[in-house]
Short mmCIF file of C-alpha atoms in Angstrom, two decimals:
data_model
loop_
_atom_site.label_atom_id
_atom_site.label_comp_id
_atom_site.label_asym_id
_atom_site.label_seq_id
_atom_site.Cartn_x
_atom_site.Cartn_y
_atom_site.Cartn_z
CA ASP A 1 9.21 -5.81 -8.59
CA THR A 2 8.86 -3.00 -6.05
CA GLY A 3 6.92 -4.90 -3.41
CA VAL A 4 3.40 -4.19 -2.22
CA SER A 5 2.21 -0.72 -3.22
CA GLN A 6 -0.60 1.20 -1.59
CA ASP A 7 -2.23 4.39 -2.79
CA PRO A 8 -2.74 6.97 -1.45
CA ARG A 9 -0.26 7.15 1.42
CA HIS A 10 -2.41 9.64 3.28
CA LYS A 11 -6.07 10.56 3.03
CA ILE A 12 -7.98 13.20 4.95
CA THR A 13 -11.72 13.15 4.53
CA LYS A 14 -14.77 14.68 6.10
CA ARG A 15 -17.10 12.51 8.12
CA GLY A 16 -19.79 11.02 5.95
CA GLN A 17 -17.72 10.94 2.76
CA ASN A 18 -16.74 7.78 0.91
CA VAL A 19 -13.10 6.82 0.42
CA THR A 20 -11.37 4.17 -1.65
CA PHE A 21 -7.88 2.78 -1.22
CA ARG A 22 -5.89 0.72 -3.67
CA CYS A 23 -3.37 -2.06 -3.13
CA ASP A 24 -1.08 -3.57 -5.75
CA PRO A 25 0.44 -6.81 -4.44
CA ILE A 26 3.64 -8.46 -5.56
CA SER A 27 2.81 -9.70 -9.04
CA GLU A 28 3.31 -13.41 -8.44
CA HIS A 29 1.39 -13.40 -5.14
CA ASN A 30 -2.15 -14.69 -5.47
CA ARG A 31 -3.11 -14.08 -1.84
CA LEU A 32 -3.95 -10.61 -0.55
CA TYR A 33 -4.90 -9.36 2.91
CA TRP A 34 -6.21 -6.13 4.41
CA TYR A 35 -5.49 -5.12 8.01
CA ARG A 36 -6.37 -2.07 10.05
CA GLN A 37 -4.02 -0.53 12.59
CA THR A 38 -5.28 2.09 15.03
CA LEU A 39 -3.04 4.25 17.18
CA GLY A 40 -1.31 2.26 19.89
CA GLN A 41 -2.57 -1.08 18.62
CA GLY A 42 -1.25 -3.87 16.49
CA PRO A 43 -2.78 -4.56 13.08
CA GLU A 44 -6.17 -6.28 13.05
CA PHE A 45 -7.30 -8.59 10.27
CA LEU A 46 -10.06 -7.33 7.99
CA THR A 47 -10.27 -9.61 4.97
CA TYR A 48 -8.46 -12.10 2.75
CA PHE A 49 -8.50 -12.84 -0.98
CA GLN A 50 -7.24 -15.82 -2.89
CA ASN A 51 -7.08 -14.67 -6.48
CA GLU A 52 -10.37 -12.81 -7.01
CA ALA A 53 -12.31 -14.70 -4.36
CA GLN A 54 -12.87 -13.09 -0.97
CA LEU A 55 -12.54 -16.10 1.31
CA GLU A 56 -12.59 -14.60 4.77
CA LYS A 57 -13.99 -11.45 6.36
CA SER A 58 -13.59 -10.23 9.90
CA ARG A 59 -16.61 -9.00 11.83
CA LEU A 60 -14.64 -5.73 12.00
CA LEU A 61 -15.60 -5.31 8.35
CA SER A 62 -18.99 -3.67 8.82
CA ASP A 63 -21.46 -3.20 6.00
CA ARG A 64 -19.92 0.22 5.32
CA PHE A 65 -16.73 -1.52 4.23
CA SER A 66 -16.32 -3.37 0.96
CA ALA A 67 -13.26 -4.91 -0.60
CA GLU A 68 -12.77 -6.21 -4.11
CA ARG A 69 -10.10 -7.85 -6.16
CA PRO A 70 -11.79 -8.04 -9.56
CA LYS A 71 -9.11 -9.66 -11.67
CA GLY A 72 -7.07 -11.29 -8.98
CA SER A 73 -4.44 -8.58 -9.20
CA PHE A 74 -4.91 -5.23 -7.44
CA SER A 75 -7.48 -4.77 -4.69
CA THR A 76 -9.61 -1.87 -3.51
CA LEU A 77 -11.02 -1.18 -0.07
CA GLU A 78 -13.93 1.24 0.08
CA ILE A 79 -15.37 2.81 3.19
CA GLN A 80 -18.77 4.44 2.82
CA ARG A 81 -20.12 7.14 5.12
CA THR A 82 -16.86 7.44 6.99
CA GLU A 83 -16.90 7.92 10.76
CA GLN A 84 -14.21 9.32 13.03
CA GLY A 85 -13.64 5.83 14.38
CA ASP A 86 -12.48 4.78 10.92
CA SER A 87 -9.34 6.87 11.34
CA ALA A 88 -6.50 4.37 11.17
CA MET A 89 -3.69 3.00 9.06
CA TYR A 90 -4.99 0.51 6.49
CA LEU A 91 -2.37 -2.08 5.63
CA CYS A 92 -2.34 -4.38 2.64
CA ALA A 93 -0.20 -7.51 2.46
CA SER A 94 0.32 -10.33 0.01
CA SER A 95 1.77 -13.82 0.01
CA SER A 96 2.40 -16.63 -2.41
CA ARG A 97 1.62 -19.48 -0.06
CA ALA A 98 -1.52 -20.57 1.68
CA GLY A 99 -1.90 -19.46 5.26
CA ALA A 100 -0.18 -16.83 7.32
CA SER A 101 2.42 -19.27 8.59
CA TYR A 102 5.00 -18.25 6.01
CA GLY A 103 4.61 -14.57 6.75
CA TYR A 104 3.38 -11.77 4.57
CA THR A 105 4.90 -8.93 2.58
CA PHE A 106 3.28 -5.72 3.77
CA GLY A 107 2.78 -2.44 1.98
CA SER A 108 3.51 0.92 3.60
CA GLY A 109 -0.15 1.52 4.35
CA THR A 110 -2.74 4.24 3.76
CA ARG A 111 -3.27 6.54 6.72
CA LEU A 112 -6.88 7.71 6.90
CA THR A 113 -7.91 10.69 8.97
CA VAL A 114 -11.62 11.42 9.27
CA VAL A 115 -12.37 14.97 10.44
CA ALA B 1 -9.41 -17.19 20.09
CA GLN B 2 -5.76 -16.33 20.16
CA THR B 3 -4.35 -13.41 22.09
CA VAL B 4 -0.88 -11.90 22.02
CA THR B 5 0.40 -9.71 24.84
CA GLN B 6 3.39 -7.41 24.74
CA SER B 7 3.87 -5.91 28.19
CA GLN B 8 6.57 -3.39 27.32
CA PRO B 9 5.13 -0.38 25.46
CA GLU B 10 8.53 1.27 25.12
CA MET B 11 12.15 0.26 25.56
CA SER B 12 15.51 1.79 24.86
CA VAL B 13 18.97 0.35 24.42
CA GLN B 14 22.43 1.74 23.87
CA GLU B 15 23.96 1.13 20.49
CA ALA B 16 25.94 -2.15 20.40
CA GLU B 17 24.18 -3.48 23.49
CA THR B 18 21.69 -6.35 23.73
CA VAL B 19 17.98 -5.97 24.38
CA THR B 20 15.17 -8.47 24.90
CA LEU B 21 11.55 -7.80 24.01
CA SER B 22 8.87 -9.87 25.73
CA CYS B 23 5.79 -11.53 24.30
CA THR B 24 3.28 -13.97 25.73
CA TYR B 25 0.41 -15.57 23.88
CA ASP B 26 -2.59 -17.74 24.45
CA THR B 27 -3.83 -20.34 22.01
CA SER B 28 -5.81 -23.54 22.07
CA GLU B 29 -4.08 -24.90 18.98
CA ASN B 30 -1.33 -27.49 19.03
CA ASN B 31 0.25 -26.44 15.77
CA TYR B 32 0.94 -22.77 15.22
CA TYR B 33 3.54 -20.21 14.23
CA LEU B 34 4.96 -17.18 15.98
CA PHE B 35 6.54 -14.12 14.44
CA TRP B 36 8.29 -10.90 15.21
CA TYR B 37 7.64 -8.06 12.79
CA LYS B 38 9.49 -4.74 12.68
CA GLN B 39 7.77 -1.50 11.65
CA PRO B 40 10.24 1.39 11.23
CA PRO B 41 8.82 4.92 11.41
CA SER B 42 6.73 5.65 8.31
CA ARG B 43 7.93 2.49 6.63
CA GLN B 44 6.45 -0.88 5.87
CA MET B 45 6.29 -3.75 8.30
CA ILE B 46 8.85 -6.45 7.67
CA LEU B 47 9.23 -9.98 9.01
CA VAL B 48 12.18 -10.31 11.38
CA ILE B 49 11.95 -13.90 12.51
CA ARG B 50 9.58 -16.87 12.47
CA GLN B 51 9.20 -19.84 14.82
CA GLU B 52 7.30 -23.05 14.23
CA ALA B 53 5.74 -24.26 17.46
CA TYR B 54 6.57 -27.91 16.88
CA LYS B 55 10.27 -27.13 16.58
CA GLN B 56 12.05 -27.00 19.91
CA GLN B 57 15.08 -25.24 18.51
CA ASN B 58 14.93 -21.48 18.84
CA ALA B 59 14.99 -19.57 15.57
CA THR B 60 17.93 -17.29 14.79
CA GLU B 61 18.42 -14.70 12.05
CA ASN B 62 21.80 -12.96 12.27
CA ARG B 63 21.61 -10.59 15.27
CA PHE B 64 18.03 -11.60 16.06
CA SER B 65 17.12 -14.68 18.08
CA VAL B 66 14.13 -15.87 20.02
CA ASN B 67 13.60 -17.66 23.30
CA PHE B 68 10.57 -19.87 22.72
CA GLN B 69 9.11 -21.41 25.87
CA LYS B 70 6.13 -23.41 24.66
CA ALA B 71 4.83 -24.53 28.05
CA ALA B 72 4.96 -20.98 29.36
CA LYS B 73 3.56 -19.61 26.08
CA SER B 74 6.39 -17.13 25.95
CA PHE B 75 8.20 -15.89 22.85
CA SER B 76 10.82 -13.22 23.50
CA LEU B 77 13.06 -11.52 20.92
CA LYS B 78 16.71 -10.84 21.62
CA ILE B 79 18.53 -8.25 19.54
CA SER B 80 22.30 -8.40 19.86
CA ASP B 81 24.73 -5.64 18.92
CA SER B 82 21.87 -3.15 18.56
CA GLN B 83 22.14 -0.73 15.66
CA LEU B 84 20.50 2.64 15.06
CA GLY B 85 18.52 1.06 12.24
CA ASP B 86 16.85 -1.25 14.75
CA THR B 87 14.81 1.69 16.03
CA ALA B 88 11.21 0.71 15.26
CA MET B 89 7.98 -0.70 16.58
CA TYR B 90 8.25 -4.44 17.11
CA PHE B 91 5.15 -6.59 16.92
CA CYS B 92 4.79 -10.14 18.12
CA ALA B 93 2.25 -12.16 16.14
CA HIS B 94 0.62 -15.60 16.13
CA SER B 95 -0.93 -17.70 13.40
CA GLY B 96 -2.60 -21.06 13.61
CA ALA B 97 -1.44 -23.66 11.13
CA GLY B 98 -3.46 -23.23 7.96
CA SER B 99 -4.96 -19.95 9.19
CA TYR B 100 -5.00 -16.88 6.96
CA GLN B 101 -4.90 -14.49 9.87
CA LEU B 102 -2.15 -13.07 11.98
CA THR B 103 -3.03 -11.97 15.51
CA PHE B 104 -0.75 -9.16 16.64
CA GLY B 105 0.22 -7.76 20.01
CA LYS B 106 0.11 -4.03 20.67
CA GLY B 107 3.78 -3.61 19.95
CA THR B 108 6.92 -2.41 21.70
CA LYS B 109 8.56 0.83 20.62
CA LEU B 110 12.31 0.29 20.64
CA SER B 111 14.72 3.21 20.55
CA VAL B 112 18.42 2.61 19.97
CA ILE B 113 20.46 5.40 21.52
CA PRO B 114 23.80 6.35 19.98
#
């Protein structure tokens, strides 16, 4: 097991284009989280999955954002009609226990730059 | 809503010395958890130490220890015998019991100087 994997590591896109990121959690973890980290800020919660069910979404997740975890394994985060304000590091994390109180295992993130 | 404040954007410490990073938080919950995460340059964020609010004893993990002052809502991280590999961003975070979310501070950039 190599931990939480995210692909791609870096993505540069033109404003208005759609982008999709992938996260592969630790195989025995059934809980998966997406966070966004902008420059000079700590990570901010976007959404949470338990198995394939999306149980919680932040209001930061506008209607241009969609996340899926179709088979309860890997997850994708899609941003449609990207804007410059979407430029950030997108972090994925997973855990095997309910709640954040036990801590997460984070991936290395996908850095998105919208030009 | 919970908030986490880290008032030191950057700090530096000489190798082998001790450094303390500050964190204050605000929460209306009685049962919660506090964390320090480390994010090395271009590497993934890892959990350094975890504190359960209902435990009065301060958590310790090898060279890392916390000073948890519940009444003051303060949660500082002490790094002893600093090593070059401790150079990283350090984030303080809060989670309510049973919550799925972590609320992070803005981070403190720590540089260990040889």
